[in-house]
Amino acid sequence: MAKYTDADCRQCRREGQKLFLKGERCTSKKCSVERRATSGVPGQHGPTPSRKKASEYSIQLREKQKVKKTYGLLEKQFRSYYDEAARSKGVTGETMLFLLEKRLDNVVYRMGIGSSRAQSRQIVNHGHITVNGKSVNIPSFCVKPGDIISVKESKRDNEMFKELKGAKIVMPKWVEFDTESFVGKILQTPERADVDMNIKEQLIVELYSK
């Protein structure tokens, strides 16, 4: 399967905003989006030169690419979420975002177990997480309200979880996680206000509807 292997910070600069791909680095002074705010897209030197007005297609494409990069998905995976949302009841764009939010790797990130979605995906892949007491190593696993998410007892002494013990974590209201017991819960289905990124999902719907 194809995988992006270049620097994550280049992706943020290409989209012109933080995609929070590097965990704590994104909130520190080391963030390249802030340090190189006037340098434009990767490979460009100095302020962004004047350009022609972006086409409607270009704007829609960039929005799709931004969301794909944020959640770490390839085109085939991303399109499948759109297709599922289009078949479901409700607003297609919002439903698509809710499906993305309910991925297990994203839930692990939202609970603060992983510092980034990439690290959270690795945590799931390596078998550190259980759902309702059963080991799940599939990052795309879709959670539902009432599911119990926890770090395996045998993995809690792992170096990556030591700093998590007792930490105070800010998380969306649809999930909860106890950093003392390493057990969390899906409280409800996410709402549009819980997706705290600058996403214009209608642009993606318009792109795929052509």
PDB file of C-alpha atoms in Angstrom:
ATOM      1  CA  MET A   1       0.000   0.000   0.000  1.00  0.00           C
ATOM      2  CA  ALA A   2       1.273   3.466  -0.862  1.00  0.00           C
ATOM      3  CA  LYS A   3       2.425   5.565   2.049  1.00  0.00           C
ATOM      4  CA  TYR A   4       3.521   9.195   2.413  1.00  0.00           C
ATOM      5  CA  THR A   5       7.183   9.159   3.461  1.00  0.00           C
ATOM      6  CA  ASP A   6       8.173  12.830   3.235  1.00  0.00           C
ATOM      7  CA  ALA A   7       8.233  15.274   6.175  1.00  0.00           C
ATOM      8  CA  ASP A   8       4.817  15.695   7.828  1.00  0.00           C
ATOM      9  CA  CYS A   9       5.366  19.434   8.254  1.00  0.00           C
ATOM     10  CA  ARG A  10       5.469  19.839   4.470  1.00  0.00           C
ATOM     11  CA  GLN A  11       1.876  18.667   4.332  1.00  0.00           C
ATOM     12  CA  CYS A  12       0.757  21.354   6.777  1.00  0.00           C
ATOM     13  CA  ARG A  13       2.604  24.034   4.827  1.00  0.00           C
ATOM     14  CA  ARG A  14       1.068  22.833   1.578  1.00  0.00           C
ATOM     15  CA  GLU A  15      -2.425  23.221   3.019  1.00  0.00           C
ATOM     16  CA  GLY A  16      -1.566  26.514   4.713  1.00  0.00           C
ATOM     17  CA  GLN A  17      -2.674  25.446   8.192  1.00  0.00           C
ATOM     18  CA  LYS A  18      -1.846  23.067  11.021  1.00  0.00           C
ATOM     19  CA  LEU A  19      -3.044  19.504  10.498  1.00  0.00           C
ATOM     20  CA  PHE A  20      -1.612  18.393  13.865  1.00  0.00           C
ATOM     21  CA  LEU A  21       0.379  15.517  12.401  1.00  0.00           C
ATOM     22  CA  LYS A  22       3.348  15.792  14.796  1.00  0.00           C
ATOM     23  CA  GLY A  23       1.712  15.787  18.218  1.00  0.00           C
ATOM     24  CA  GLU A  24       3.270  18.195  20.734  1.00  0.00           C
ATOM     25  CA  ARG A  25       5.542  19.750  18.098  1.00  0.00           C
ATOM     26  CA  CYS A  26       2.454  21.297  16.454  1.00  0.00           C
ATOM     27  CA  THR A  27       1.677  23.305  19.595  1.00  0.00           C
ATOM     28  CA  SER A  28       5.272  24.368  20.248  1.00  0.00           C
ATOM     29  CA  LYS A  29       7.511  27.062  18.762  1.00  0.00           C
ATOM     30  CA  LYS A  30       9.079  24.379  16.564  1.00  0.00           C
ATOM     31  CA  CYS A  31       5.950  24.199  14.399  1.00  0.00           C
ATOM     32  CA  SER A  32       7.049  24.970  10.829  1.00  0.00           C
ATOM     33  CA  VAL A  33       3.696  26.545   9.941  1.00  0.00           C
ATOM     34  CA  GLU A  34       4.409  29.307  12.460  1.00  0.00           C
ATOM     35  CA  ARG A  35       8.168  29.517  11.946  1.00  0.00           C
ATOM     36  CA  ARG A  36       7.819  29.743   8.159  1.00  0.00           C
ATOM     37  CA  ALA A  37       4.452  31.461   7.941  1.00  0.00           C
ATOM     38  CA  THR A  38       5.497  33.698   5.035  1.00  0.00           C
ATOM     39  CA  SER A  39       7.357  31.124   2.980  1.00  0.00           C
ATOM     40  CA  GLY A  40       4.325  29.716   1.158  1.00  0.00           C
ATOM     41  CA  VAL A  41       4.219  26.148  -0.112  1.00  0.00           C
ATOM     42  CA  PRO A  42       7.225  23.787   0.250  1.00  0.00           C
ATOM     43  CA  GLY A  43      10.022  24.550  -2.196  1.00  0.00           C
ATOM     44  CA  GLN A  44       9.087  28.209  -2.436  1.00  0.00           C
ATOM     45  CA  HIS A  45      11.346  30.917  -1.040  1.00  0.00           C
ATOM     46  CA  GLY A  46      10.077  34.193   0.315  1.00  0.00           C
ATOM     47  CA  PRO A  47       6.487  35.483   0.416  1.00  0.00           C
ATOM     48  CA  THR A  48       3.829  33.844  -1.722  1.00  0.00           C
ATOM     49  CA  PRO A  49       3.820  35.505  -5.171  1.00  0.00           C
ATOM     50  CA  SER A  50       0.623  36.820  -6.695  1.00  0.00           C
ATOM     51  CA  ARG A  51      -1.239  34.118  -8.561  1.00  0.00           C
ATOM     52  CA  LYS A  52      -4.364  33.699 -10.586  1.00  0.00           C
ATOM     53  CA  LYS A  53      -7.525  33.132  -8.626  1.00  0.00           C
ATOM     54  CA  ALA A  54      -7.842  29.460  -7.708  1.00  0.00           C
ATOM     55  CA  SER A  55     -10.456  27.559  -9.691  1.00  0.00           C
ATOM     56  CA  GLU A  56     -13.508  26.009  -8.048  1.00  0.00           C
ATOM     57  CA  TYR A  57     -12.075  22.542  -8.681  1.00  0.00           C
ATOM     58  CA  SER A  58      -8.734  23.501  -7.125  1.00  0.00           C
ATOM     59  CA  ILE A  59     -10.413  24.782  -3.959  1.00  0.00           C
ATOM     60  CA  GLN A  60     -12.496  21.620  -3.637  1.00  0.00           C
ATOM     61  CA  LEU A  61      -9.496  19.375  -4.270  1.00  0.00           C
ATOM     62  CA  ARG A  62      -7.362  21.119  -1.655  1.00  0.00           C
ATOM     63  CA  GLU A  63     -10.129  20.703   0.923  1.00  0.00           C
ATOM     64  CA  LYS A  64     -10.308  16.980   0.213  1.00  0.00           C
ATOM     65  CA  GLN A  65      -6.524  16.614   0.394  1.00  0.00           C
ATOM     66  CA  LYS A  66      -6.459  18.481   3.696  1.00  0.00           C
ATOM     67  CA  VAL A  67      -8.967  16.113   5.309  1.00  0.00           C
ATOM     68  CA  LYS A  68      -7.258  13.022   3.864  1.00  0.00           C
ATOM     69  CA  LYS A  69      -3.921  14.123   5.298  1.00  0.00           C
ATOM     70  CA  THR A  70      -5.442  15.005   8.662  1.00  0.00           C
ATOM     71  CA  TYR A  71      -6.843  11.511   9.145  1.00  0.00           C
ATOM     72  CA  GLY A  72      -3.955   9.781   7.331  1.00  0.00           C
ATOM     73  CA  LEU A  73      -6.004   8.113   4.606  1.00  0.00           C
ATOM     74  CA  LEU A  74      -5.388   7.187   0.982  1.00  0.00           C
ATOM     75  CA  GLU A  75      -7.878   8.062  -1.756  1.00  0.00           C
ATOM     76  CA  LYS A  76      -9.581   4.647  -1.885  1.00  0.00           C
ATOM     77  CA  GLN A  77     -10.103   4.602   1.876  1.00  0.00           C
ATOM     78  CA  PHE A  78     -11.352   8.180   1.954  1.00  0.00           C
ATOM     79  CA  ARG A  79     -13.738   7.650  -0.954  1.00  0.00           C
ATOM     80  CA  SER A  80     -15.266   4.642   0.793  1.00  0.00           C
ATOM     81  CA  TYR A  81     -16.179   6.857   3.763  1.00  0.00           C
ATOM     82  CA  TYR A  82     -17.792   9.375   1.438  1.00  0.00           C
ATOM     83  CA  ASP A  83     -19.761   6.649  -0.352  1.00  0.00           C
ATOM     84  CA  GLU A  84     -20.985   5.216   2.951  1.00  0.00           C
ATOM     85  CA  ALA A  85     -22.034   8.692   4.100  1.00  0.00           C
ATOM     86  CA  ALA A  86     -23.844   9.320   0.818  1.00  0.00           C
ATOM     87  CA  ARG A  87     -25.877   6.135   1.346  1.00  0.00           C
ATOM     88  CA  SER A  88     -26.762   7.068   4.911  1.00  0.00           C
ATOM     89  CA  LYS A  89     -29.487   9.340   6.215  1.00  0.00           C
ATOM     90  CA  GLY A  90     -28.546  12.870   7.224  1.00  0.00           C
ATOM     91  CA  VAL A  91     -26.191  15.470   5.799  1.00  0.00           C
ATOM     92  CA  THR A  92     -23.577  13.663   3.701  1.00  0.00           C
ATOM     93  CA  GLY A  93     -20.607  15.882   4.583  1.00  0.00           C
ATOM     94  CA  GLU A  94     -21.243  15.781   8.317  1.00  0.00           C
ATOM     95  CA  THR A  95     -21.925  12.044   8.299  1.00  0.00           C
ATOM     96  CA  MET A  96     -18.597  11.506   6.524  1.00  0.00           C
ATOM     97  CA  LEU A  97     -16.768  13.442   9.251  1.00  0.00           C
ATOM     98  CA  PHE A  98     -18.545  11.465  11.972  1.00  0.00           C
ATOM     99  CA  LEU A  99     -17.435   8.190  10.356  1.00  0.00           C
ATOM    100  CA  LEU A 100     -13.852   9.448  10.270  1.00  0.00           C
ATOM    101  CA  GLU A 101     -14.037  10.564  13.904  1.00  0.00           C
ATOM    102  CA  LYS A 102     -15.280   7.125  14.994  1.00  0.00           C
ATOM    103  CA  ARG A 103     -12.214   5.329  13.616  1.00  0.00           C
ATOM    104  CA  LEU A 104     -10.408   3.609  16.490  1.00  0.00           C
ATOM    105  CA  ASP A 105      -7.080   5.325  15.750  1.00  0.00           C
ATOM    106  CA  ASN A 106      -8.793   8.722  15.889  1.00  0.00           C
ATOM    107  CA  VAL A 107     -10.558   7.803  19.147  1.00  0.00           C
ATOM    108  CA  VAL A 108      -7.228   6.812  20.704  1.00  0.00           C
ATOM    109  CA  TYR A 109      -5.910  10.222  19.616  1.00  0.00           C
ATOM    110  CA  ARG A 110      -8.977  12.082  20.922  1.00  0.00           C
ATOM    111  CA  MET A 111      -8.626  10.368  24.289  1.00  0.00           C
ATOM    112  CA  GLY A 112      -5.030  11.546  24.502  1.00  0.00           C
ATOM    113  CA  ILE A 113      -3.524   8.067  24.511  1.00  0.00           C
ATOM    114  CA  GLY A 114      -1.512   8.980  21.415  1.00  0.00           C
ATOM    115  CA  SER A 115      -0.031  12.439  20.836  1.00  0.00           C
ATOM    116  CA  SER A 116      -0.908  12.365  17.126  1.00  0.00           C
ATOM    117  CA  ARG A 117      -3.125  10.307  14.840  1.00  0.00           C
ATOM    118  CA  ALA A 118      -0.035   8.658  13.351  1.00  0.00           C
ATOM    119  CA  GLN A 119       1.196   7.557  16.776  1.00  0.00           C
ATOM    120  CA  SER A 120      -2.324   6.458  17.721  1.00  0.00           C
ATOM    121  CA  ARG A 121      -2.516   4.336  14.569  1.00  0.00           C
ATOM    122  CA  GLN A 122       0.772   2.711  15.552  1.00  0.00           C
ATOM    123  CA  ILE A 123      -0.516   2.042  19.076  1.00  0.00           C
ATOM    124  CA  VAL A 124      -3.563   0.264  17.643  1.00  0.00           C
ATOM    125  CA  ASN A 125      -1.510  -1.645  15.052  1.00  0.00           C
ATOM    126  CA  HIS A 126       0.819  -2.951  17.751  1.00  0.00           C
ATOM    127  CA  GLY A 127      -2.064  -4.429  19.721  1.00  0.00           C
ATOM    128  CA  HIS A 128      -1.990  -2.094  22.736  1.00  0.00           C
ATOM    129  CA  ILE A 129      -5.735  -1.348  22.684  1.00  0.00           C
ATOM    130  CA  THR A 130      -8.821  -3.345  23.599  1.00  0.00           C
ATOM    131  CA  VAL A 131     -12.458  -2.622  22.771  1.00  0.00           C
ATOM    132  CA  ASN A 132     -14.965  -4.108  25.208  1.00  0.00           C
ATOM    133  CA  GLY A 133     -12.221  -6.355  26.559  1.00  0.00           C
ATOM    134  CA  LYS A 134     -11.152  -7.744  23.186  1.00  0.00           C
ATOM    135  CA  SER A 135      -7.879  -6.860  21.471  1.00  0.00           C
ATOM    136  CA  VAL A 136      -8.385  -4.808  18.297  1.00  0.00           C
ATOM    137  CA  ASN A 137      -5.442  -3.972  16.022  1.00  0.00           C
ATOM    138  CA  ILE A 138      -7.400  -2.476  13.123  1.00  0.00           C
ATOM    139  CA  PRO A 139      -7.089   1.350  13.020  1.00  0.00           C
ATOM    140  CA  SER A 140     -10.241   1.720  10.896  1.00  0.00           C
ATOM    141  CA  PHE A 141     -12.398  -0.189  13.412  1.00  0.00           C
ATOM    142  CA  CYS A 142     -15.575   1.856  13.928  1.00  0.00           C
ATOM    143  CA  VAL A 143     -16.559   2.444  17.549  1.00  0.00           C
ATOM    144  CA  LYS A 144     -20.090   3.082  18.804  1.00  0.00           C
ATOM    145  CA  PRO A 145     -21.625   4.686  21.908  1.00  0.00           C
ATOM    146  CA  GLY A 146     -21.106   2.515  24.970  1.00  0.00           C
ATOM    147  CA  ASP A 147     -17.878   0.904  23.770  1.00  0.00           C
ATOM    148  CA  ILE A 148     -15.158   0.610  26.422  1.00  0.00           C
ATOM    149  CA  ILE A 149     -11.695   1.517  25.129  1.00  0.00           C
ATOM    150  CA  SER A 150      -8.670   0.636  27.232  1.00  0.00           C
ATOM    151  CA  VAL A 151      -4.929   0.096  27.129  1.00  0.00           C
ATOM    152  CA  LYS A 152      -4.071  -3.575  27.662  1.00  0.00           C
ATOM    153  CA  GLU A 153      -2.994  -4.261  31.235  1.00  0.00           C
ATOM    154  CA  SER A 154       0.132  -6.034  29.979  1.00  0.00           C
ATOM    155  CA  LYS A 155       1.114  -2.904  28.001  1.00  0.00           C
ATOM    156  CA  ARG A 156       0.578  -0.210  30.626  1.00  0.00           C
ATOM    157  CA  ASP A 157       4.196  -0.303  31.812  1.00  0.00           C
ATOM    158  CA  ASN A 158       5.331   0.482  28.283  1.00  0.00           C
ATOM    159  CA  GLU A 159       7.508   3.610  28.119  1.00  0.00           C
ATOM    160  CA  MET A 160       5.047   5.464  25.875  1.00  0.00           C
ATOM    161  CA  PHE A 161       2.287   5.249  28.511  1.00  0.00           C
ATOM    162  CA  LYS A 162       4.297   6.316  31.576  1.00  0.00           C
ATOM    163  CA  GLU A 163       3.740  10.040  31.010  1.00  0.00           C
ATOM    164  CA  LEU A 164       0.032   9.381  30.452  1.00  0.00           C
ATOM    165  CA  LYS A 165      -0.450   8.170  34.018  1.00  0.00           C
ATOM    166  CA  GLY A 166      -2.467  10.770  35.947  1.00  0.00           C
ATOM    167  CA  ALA A 167      -2.234  13.380  33.169  1.00  0.00           C
ATOM    168  CA  LYS A 168      -4.981  15.960  32.662  1.00  0.00           C
ATOM    169  CA  ILE A 169      -6.255  15.694  29.103  1.00  0.00           C
ATOM    170  CA  VAL A 170      -8.663  17.947  27.255  1.00  0.00           C
ATOM    171  CA  MET A 171     -10.911  15.828  25.064  1.00  0.00           C
ATOM    172  CA  PRO A 172     -14.205  16.239  23.192  1.00  0.00           C
ATOM    173  CA  LYS A 173     -17.400  15.589  25.148  1.00  0.00           C
ATOM    174  CA  TRP A 174     -18.293  12.424  23.247  1.00  0.00           C
ATOM    175  CA  VAL A 175     -15.414  10.453  24.776  1.00  0.00           C
ATOM    176  CA  GLU A 176     -13.914  10.038  28.238  1.00  0.00           C
ATOM    177  CA  PHE A 177     -10.680   8.467  29.418  1.00  0.00           C
ATOM    178  CA  ASP A 178      -9.334   7.899  32.927  1.00  0.00           C
ATOM    179  CA  THR A 179      -5.549   8.268  32.956  1.00  0.00           C
ATOM    180  CA  GLU A 180      -5.320   6.439  36.279  1.00  0.00           C
ATOM    181  CA  SER A 181      -7.111   3.272  35.186  1.00  0.00           C
ATOM    182  CA  PHE A 182      -6.283   3.600  31.455  1.00  0.00           C
ATOM    183  CA  VAL A 183      -9.929   2.939  30.625  1.00  0.00           C
ATOM    184  CA  GLY A 184     -12.194   5.127  28.501  1.00  0.00           C
ATOM    185  CA  LYS A 185     -15.673   5.083  27.047  1.00  0.00           C
ATOM    186  CA  ILE A 186     -17.544   6.303  23.976  1.00  0.00           C
ATOM    187  CA  LEU A 187     -20.305   8.407  25.499  1.00  0.00           C
ATOM    188  CA  GLN A 188     -22.204   9.384  22.353  1.00  0.00           C
ATOM    189  CA  THR A 189     -21.943   9.860  18.609  1.00  0.00           C
ATOM    190  CA  PRO A 190     -19.786  12.920  17.772  1.00  0.00           C
ATOM    191  CA  GLU A 191     -21.523  16.112  16.688  1.00  0.00           C
ATOM    192  CA  ARG A 192     -20.362  18.629  14.089  1.00  0.00           C
ATOM    193  CA  ALA A 193     -19.147  21.017  16.803  1.00  0.00           C
ATOM    194  CA  ASP A 194     -16.848  18.256  18.096  1.00  0.00           C
ATOM    195  CA  VAL A 195     -14.826  18.289  14.866  1.00  0.00           C
ATOM    196  CA  ASP A 196     -12.567  21.147  15.914  1.00  0.00           C
ATOM    197  CA  MET A 197     -10.697  21.583  12.628  1.00  0.00           C
ATOM    198  CA  ASN A 198     -11.242  24.157   9.914  1.00  0.00           C
ATOM    199  CA  ILE A 199     -13.021  21.845   7.460  1.00  0.00           C
ATOM    200  CA  LYS A 200     -15.541  22.837   4.801  1.00  0.00           C
ATOM    201  CA  GLU A 201     -16.966  19.411   4.110  1.00  0.00           C
ATOM    202  CA  GLN A 202     -19.510  20.695   1.595  1.00  0.00           C
ATOM    203  CA  LEU A 203     -16.650  21.389  -0.821  1.00  0.00           C
ATOM    204  CA  ILE A 204     -15.723  17.707  -0.718  1.00  0.00           C
ATOM    205  CA  VAL A 205     -19.331  16.685  -1.359  1.00  0.00           C
ATOM    206  CA  GLU A 206     -19.444  19.027  -4.349  1.00  0.00           C
ATOM    207  CA  LEU A 207     -16.189  17.558  -5.698  1.00  0.00           C
ATOM    208  CA  TYR A 208     -17.354  13.955  -5.486  1.00  0.00           C
ATOM    209  CA  SER A 209     -20.833  14.826  -6.792  1.00  0.00           C
ATOM    210  CA  LYS A 210     -19.501  15.966 -10.173  1.00  0.00           C
TER     211      LYS A 210
END
